[in-house]
Amino acid sequence: MVQTPPLAIQIASMRLPEAIESEALSVSFSRREETSNQDLWLYPGEPEQILVTVENTNYRNNNRNLRYSIEVSGDYPARWCNFNRQRFFDIAPNTKVDKAISFQVEADFFENQQALNQKSQLQLDFQIKIQVFLETSNQRQLVEYQIFNLLVRPQTSYVDFLPSIFGERDIARRFVSIFEQAFDPVVQTTDVLWAYFDPLTAPEAFLPFLSQWVGWKIDERWTIGQQRRLIRNAVTLYRWHGTKHGLRLYLHYYTDLPLDEHLPESEKHISIEENFNDGLVLGDVKLDNNPMLGGGKPYHFVVRLRTDASNQLNEELIQEIIERQKPAFSTYELLISTS
């Protein structure tokens, strides 16, 4: 008489359309002679799972928990799988449980040359064997097993443009991935071409070209962040060159200090005070509430910068900026304070 097993097992890949459930064992505890291999495609950086479903059918074991174990073996690197191979599980009568076996290949699998391990070629095909055992006090019996081919492949979208009959073939997917890897960098560059012409997002090597494009001379003493801000706002600085507003903008882009437009002039981080007193005047003179004899320097202004201790400013470079921005006939005084 054939004994009916107390466990029914299903093993399937969680990725569609590769997910094909194996048939539940319903004849005997003996190992099946024919078990077809299944393919599980692993894409670097993307997690994949194999789901093992175990059911306690409770035909002959009333009110009795069963103990089973799942073993995972194969020729793949052990770090790809996070499943504990030696763990035992209990399952109650008339209960079905799912156990997920997760795999993940390193995102730089194809770029990391150390993966060759002094081999002539990179190994892309691996095998995994999943076995489910029924644990009893007297024996350990194999209930079910399934073999999967672990195929590490680059992710490709070109296969979506192929007829489905070709997309199901691994050789076709690998063939079109050659063209995708060759043309994809060009396509990606075209999609984000706008970012190359914005100094805030352009590659650092592209900044000299952008600076020449707007006629802006790069000073090597500037940080990369300062270069990006100044190149991006070069045209605005040209428009306001020689004015109080233009000088405040230049200092704002260089120092990254706030403009504080809503604050009084004395409380701003970047303050420019102009002196419009004429001093001693001979001729038609009117005395107001604040008469002054002598006054200050004509066409003279004071630049005050208020910064914190963490923001160290290059005073020499700031003086050069003021010299370039101010009218030639004016004089100035620079005061830097730490708040």
Coordinates of C-alpha atoms in Angstrom, one line a residue:
M1 CA 0.0 0.0 0.0
V2 CA 1.3 3.4 -1.0
Q3 CA 1.6 5.8 2.0
T4 CA 0.2 9.3 1.4
P5 CA 2.7 12.0 2.5
P6 CA 1.7 14.5 5.2
L7 CA 3.4 17.4 3.3
A8 CA 2.6 18.9 0.0
I9 CA 5.4 21.1 -1.5
Q10 CA 5.4 23.7 -4.3
I11 CA 8.5 25.5 -5.4
A12 CA 8.3 28.4 -7.8
S13 CA 10.2 31.4 -9.0
M14 CA 8.6 34.7 -8.2
R15 CA 9.5 36.4 -11.4
L16 CA 7.0 36.2 -14.3
P17 CA 6.9 34.7 -16.8
E18 CA 9.7 32.4 -15.5
A19 CA 7.4 31.4 -12.5
I20 CA 6.4 27.8 -13.1
E21 CA 5.2 25.8 -10.1
S22 CA 6.5 22.3 -9.6
E23 CA 3.9 19.7 -9.0
A24 CA 3.0 18.8 -5.4
L25 CA 4.3 15.4 -4.3
S26 CA 1.3 13.1 -3.7
V27 CA 2.6 9.6 -4.2
S28 CA 5.5 8.7 -1.9
F29 CA 8.4 10.0 0.0
S30 CA 10.8 8.7 -2.6
R31 CA 12.7 11.2 -4.7
R32 CA 11.2 11.8 -8.1
E33 CA 13.2 10.5 -10.9
E34 CA 12.4 13.3 -13.3
T35 CA 12.7 16.9 -12.2
S36 CA 12.9 19.5 -14.9
N37 CA 15.3 22.4 -14.5
Q38 CA 13.9 25.9 -14.4
D39 CA 15.7 29.2 -15.3
L40 CA 15.8 32.0 -12.8
W41 CA 17.3 35.2 -14.3
L42 CA 19.3 37.4 -12.0
Y43 CA 19.8 41.0 -12.9
P44 CA 22.6 42.8 -11.0
G45 CA 21.3 45.0 -8.2
E46 CA 17.7 43.6 -8.4
P47 CA 16.5 41.1 -5.7
E48 CA 14.9 37.9 -6.9
Q49 CA 13.0 35.2 -4.9
I50 CA 12.1 31.6 -5.0
L51 CA 9.0 30.7 -3.0
V52 CA 8.7 27.4 -1.2
T53 CA 5.1 26.6 -0.2
V54 CA 4.7 23.8 2.4
E55 CA 1.3 22.4 3.4
N56 CA 0.5 20.0 6.2
T57 CA -2.2 17.9 4.7
N58 CA -2.9 16.2 8.0
Y59 CA -4.3 13.0 6.4
R60 CA -2.9 10.6 9.1
N61 CA -1.4 12.9 11.7
N62 CA -4.3 14.4 13.5
N63 CA -3.4 17.4 15.8
R64 CA 0.3 16.8 15.2
N65 CA 2.8 19.4 14.2
L66 CA 5.3 18.4 11.5
R67 CA 8.9 19.4 11.4
Y68 CA 10.6 20.1 8.1
S69 CA 13.8 21.7 6.9
I70 CA 14.8 23.4 3.6
E71 CA 18.4 23.1 2.3
V72 CA 19.8 25.3 -0.4
S73 CA 23.0 24.3 -2.2
G74 CA 24.7 25.3 -5.5
D75 CA 27.8 26.6 -7.1
Y76 CA 26.9 30.3 -6.8
P77 CA 28.6 32.7 -4.3
A78 CA 27.2 32.2 -0.9
R79 CA 26.8 36.0 -0.3
W80 CA 24.0 36.1 -3.0
C81 CA 21.6 34.1 -0.9
N82 CA 20.4 35.1 2.6
F83 CA 18.6 31.9 3.5
N84 CA 19.7 30.0 6.6
R85 CA 20.3 26.5 5.2
Q86 CA 20.3 24.7 8.6
R87 CA 17.1 26.0 10.0
F88 CA 14.1 23.8 11.0
F89 CA 10.5 24.8 10.9
D90 CA 7.3 23.5 12.5
I91 CA 4.0 23.5 10.7
A92 CA 0.6 22.9 12.3
P93 CA -2.1 20.6 10.9
N94 CA -4.1 21.8 7.9
T95 CA -1.7 24.8 7.6
K96 CA 0.1 26.2 4.6
V97 CA 3.2 28.4 5.0
D98 CA 5.4 30.2 2.5
K99 CA 9.2 30.5 2.8
A100 CA 11.0 32.9 0.5
I101 CA 14.6 32.3 -0.6
S102 CA 16.1 35.6 -1.7
F103 CA 18.9 36.2 -4.1
Q104 CA 20.7 39.4 -5.1
V105 CA 23.7 39.9 -7.3
E106 CA 26.1 42.9 -6.8
A107 CA 25.1 45.9 -8.8
D108 CA 28.6 46.1 -10.2
F109 CA 28.9 42.5 -11.2
F110 CA 29.7 43.1 -14.8
E111 CA 32.0 46.2 -14.1
N112 CA 34.0 44.6 -11.2
Q113 CA 37.0 43.0 -12.8
Q114 CA 37.8 41.1 -9.6
A115 CA 34.8 38.9 -10.4
L116 CA 37.0 37.1 -13.0
N117 CA 39.1 35.6 -10.2
Q118 CA 41.9 34.9 -12.6
K119 CA 39.6 33.0 -15.0
S120 CA 39.6 33.4 -18.7
Q121 CA 36.0 34.4 -18.8
L122 CA 33.3 35.6 -16.4
Q123 CA 30.9 32.9 -15.2
L124 CA 27.3 33.8 -15.9
D125 CA 25.4 30.5 -15.3
F126 CA 25.0 28.8 -12.0
Q127 CA 22.8 26.1 -10.4
I128 CA 20.9 26.0 -7.2
K129 CA 19.2 22.9 -5.7
I130 CA 16.4 23.3 -3.2
Q131 CA 15.5 20.3 -1.0
V132 CA 12.7 19.9 1.5
F133 CA 13.1 17.3 4.2
L134 CA 10.6 15.9 6.7
E135 CA 12.3 15.6 10.1
T136 CA 11.1 12.8 12.4
S137 CA 12.6 11.2 15.5
N138 CA 13.8 8.2 13.6
Q139 CA 14.6 9.5 10.1
R140 CA 15.1 12.4 7.8
Q141 CA 13.2 11.9 4.5
L142 CA 13.4 13.9 1.3
V143 CA 10.0 15.1 0.3
E144 CA 10.7 17.3 -2.7
Y145 CA 13.5 19.0 -4.5
Q146 CA 13.9 21.4 -7.5
I147 CA 16.9 22.5 -9.5
F148 CA 17.1 26.0 -10.9
N149 CA 19.5 27.5 -13.4
L150 CA 20.7 30.8 -12.0
L151 CA 21.4 33.0 -15.1
V152 CA 23.1 36.3 -14.4
R153 CA 22.1 38.6 -17.2
P154 CA 22.3 42.4 -17.8
Q155 CA 18.9 44.1 -17.7
T156 CA 17.7 45.0 -21.2
S157 CA 14.7 46.9 -22.5
Y158 CA 15.4 46.2 -26.2
V159 CA 13.8 42.7 -25.8
D160 CA 10.4 44.5 -25.4
F161 CA 10.6 45.4 -29.0
L162 CA 11.0 41.8 -30.2
P163 CA 8.3 39.3 -30.9
S164 CA 7.5 37.3 -27.7
I165 CA 8.8 34.1 -29.3
F166 CA 12.3 35.7 -29.5
G167 CA 12.1 37.4 -26.1
E168 CA 11.8 34.0 -24.5
R169 CA 15.1 32.9 -25.9
D170 CA 18.2 33.6 -23.8
I171 CA 20.4 33.9 -26.8
A172 CA 18.2 36.6 -28.3
R173 CA 18.2 38.6 -25.1
R174 CA 21.9 38.5 -24.8
F175 CA 22.3 39.4 -28.5
V176 CA 20.2 42.6 -28.3
S177 CA 21.8 43.5 -25.0
I178 CA 25.1 44.0 -26.9
F179 CA 23.5 46.8 -28.9
E180 CA 21.8 48.3 -25.9
Q181 CA 25.0 48.5 -24.0
A182 CA 26.7 50.2 -27.0
F183 CA 24.0 52.8 -27.7
D184 CA 22.4 53.3 -24.2
P185 CA 25.1 55.8 -23.0
V186 CA 24.4 57.9 -26.1
V187 CA 20.6 57.7 -25.5
Q188 CA 21.0 58.6 -21.9
T189 CA 23.3 61.6 -22.7
T190 CA 20.7 62.8 -25.2
D191 CA 17.9 62.5 -22.7
V192 CA 19.7 64.7 -20.1
L193 CA 21.5 67.0 -22.6
W194 CA 20.0 70.0 -20.9
A195 CA 22.0 69.2 -17.7
Y196 CA 25.3 69.6 -19.6
F197 CA 24.4 73.3 -20.4
D198 CA 23.5 74.2 -16.8
P199 CA 26.6 75.1 -14.8
L200 CA 24.9 73.8 -11.6
T201 CA 24.5 70.2 -13.0
A202 CA 27.2 70.0 -15.7
P203 CA 30.2 67.8 -15.2
E204 CA 33.2 69.5 -13.7
A205 CA 35.2 69.0 -16.9
F206 CA 32.5 70.9 -18.8
L207 CA 32.7 74.1 -16.8
P208 CA 35.7 75.7 -18.7
F209 CA 33.6 75.4 -21.9
L210 CA 30.6 77.0 -20.3
S211 CA 32.7 79.8 -18.9
Q212 CA 34.1 80.6 -22.3
W213 CA 30.6 80.5 -23.7
V214 CA 29.6 83.4 -21.6
G215 CA 33.0 85.1 -21.6
W216 CA 33.6 84.5 -17.9
K217 CA 37.2 84.1 -16.6
I218 CA 37.5 81.3 -14.1
D219 CA 39.7 82.0 -11.1
E220 CA 41.5 78.9 -9.8
R221 CA 41.0 80.1 -6.2
W222 CA 37.3 79.6 -6.5
T223 CA 35.7 76.4 -5.3
I224 CA 33.7 74.3 -7.7
G225 CA 30.4 75.5 -6.1
Q226 CA 31.5 79.2 -6.5
Q227 CA 32.4 78.6 -10.1
R228 CA 29.1 77.0 -10.9
R229 CA 27.1 79.9 -9.3
L230 CA 29.1 82.7 -10.9
I231 CA 29.2 81.1 -14.4
R232 CA 25.4 80.5 -14.2
N233 CA 24.8 84.2 -13.3
A234 CA 27.5 85.8 -15.4
V235 CA 25.0 87.5 -17.8
T236 CA 23.1 89.0 -14.9
L237 CA 26.3 90.3 -13.4
Y238 CA 27.2 91.9 -16.7
R239 CA 23.9 93.7 -16.8
W240 CA 24.3 95.2 -13.3
H241 CA 28.1 95.8 -13.6
G242 CA 29.2 99.0 -11.8
T243 CA 26.1 99.3 -9.6
K244 CA 25.4 98.7 -5.9
H245 CA 23.0 95.9 -6.8
G246 CA 25.5 94.2 -9.1
L247 CA 28.2 94.2 -6.4
R248 CA 25.9 92.7 -3.8
L249 CA 24.9 90.0 -6.3
Y250 CA 28.5 89.2 -7.1
L251 CA 29.4 89.0 -3.4
H252 CA 26.3 86.9 -2.8
Y253 CA 27.2 84.3 -5.5
Y254 CA 30.8 84.2 -4.3
T255 CA 30.3 84.1 -0.5
D256 CA 26.9 82.3 -0.6
L257 CA 25.8 84.8 2.1
P258 CA 22.1 85.6 2.0
L259 CA 20.9 88.9 0.5
D260 CA 18.4 89.6 3.3
E261 CA 16.4 92.0 1.1
H262 CA 13.7 92.3 3.9
L263 CA 16.2 93.5 6.6
P264 CA 17.4 97.0 7.2
E265 CA 20.8 97.8 5.6
S266 CA 22.6 97.6 9.0
E267 CA 21.4 94.1 9.7
K268 CA 22.1 92.5 6.3
H269 CA 24.9 89.9 5.8
I270 CA 26.0 91.9 2.8
S271 CA 25.7 95.6 3.3
I272 CA 26.9 98.5 1.1
E273 CA 26.7 101.9 2.6
E274 CA 27.1 104.9 0.3
N275 CA 28.1 108.4 1.4
F276 CA 26.3 111.2 -0.5
N277 CA 27.4 114.1 1.7
D278 CA 29.2 116.9 -0.3
G279 CA 31.2 118.3 2.7
L280 CA 32.1 122.0 2.7
V281 CA 30.3 123.9 0.0
L282 CA 31.0 127.6 -0.9
G283 CA 28.2 129.5 -2.5
D284 CA 24.5 128.7 -2.1
V285 CA 24.3 126.7 1.1
K286 CA 21.3 125.6 3.0
L287 CA 21.5 124.4 6.6
D288 CA 19.2 121.6 7.6
N289 CA 18.7 119.7 10.8
N290 CA 22.1 117.9 10.5
P291 CA 24.6 120.5 9.3
M292 CA 28.1 119.1 8.6
L293 CA 31.4 120.8 7.9
G294 CA 34.0 118.7 6.0
G295 CA 31.8 115.6 5.5
G296 CA 33.1 112.3 4.2
K297 CA 34.9 111.3 1.0
P298 CA 32.9 111.8 -2.2
Y299 CA 32.1 108.7 -4.2
H300 CA 33.1 106.5 -1.3
F301 CA 31.2 103.5 0.0
V302 CA 31.6 100.9 2.8
V303 CA 31.2 97.1 2.2
R304 CA 30.3 95.2 5.3
L305 CA 30.2 91.4 5.3
R306 CA 28.7 89.6 8.4
T307 CA 29.6 85.9 8.4
D308 CA 29.9 83.0 10.9
A309 CA 33.1 81.3 12.0
S310 CA 32.6 78.3 9.7
N311 CA 32.5 80.4 6.6
Q312 CA 36.0 81.6 6.0
L313 CA 36.3 84.3 3.4
N314 CA 39.3 85.2 1.3
E315 CA 39.6 88.9 1.9
E316 CA 42.1 89.4 -0.9
L317 CA 39.8 87.8 -3.4
I318 CA 36.9 89.9 -2.2
Q319 CA 38.9 93.1 -2.6
E320 CA 39.7 92.0 -6.2
I321 CA 35.9 91.4 -6.8
I322 CA 35.1 94.9 -5.5
E323 CA 37.8 96.5 -7.6
R324 CA 36.4 94.9 -10.8
Q325 CA 32.8 95.8 -10.0
K326 CA 33.1 99.4 -8.7
P327 CA 33.3 102.5 -10.9
A328 CA 36.9 103.5 -11.5
F329 CA 36.6 106.9 -9.8
S330 CA 35.1 105.6 -6.5
T331 CA 36.8 104.4 -3.3
Y332 CA 35.7 101.9 -0.8
E333 CA 36.3 100.3 2.6
L334 CA 35.9 96.6 3.4
L335 CA 34.8 95.4 6.8
I336 CA 34.3 91.7 7.6
S337 CA 32.8 90.8 11.0
T338 CA 32.0 87.4 12.5
S339 CA 28.6 86.9 14.1

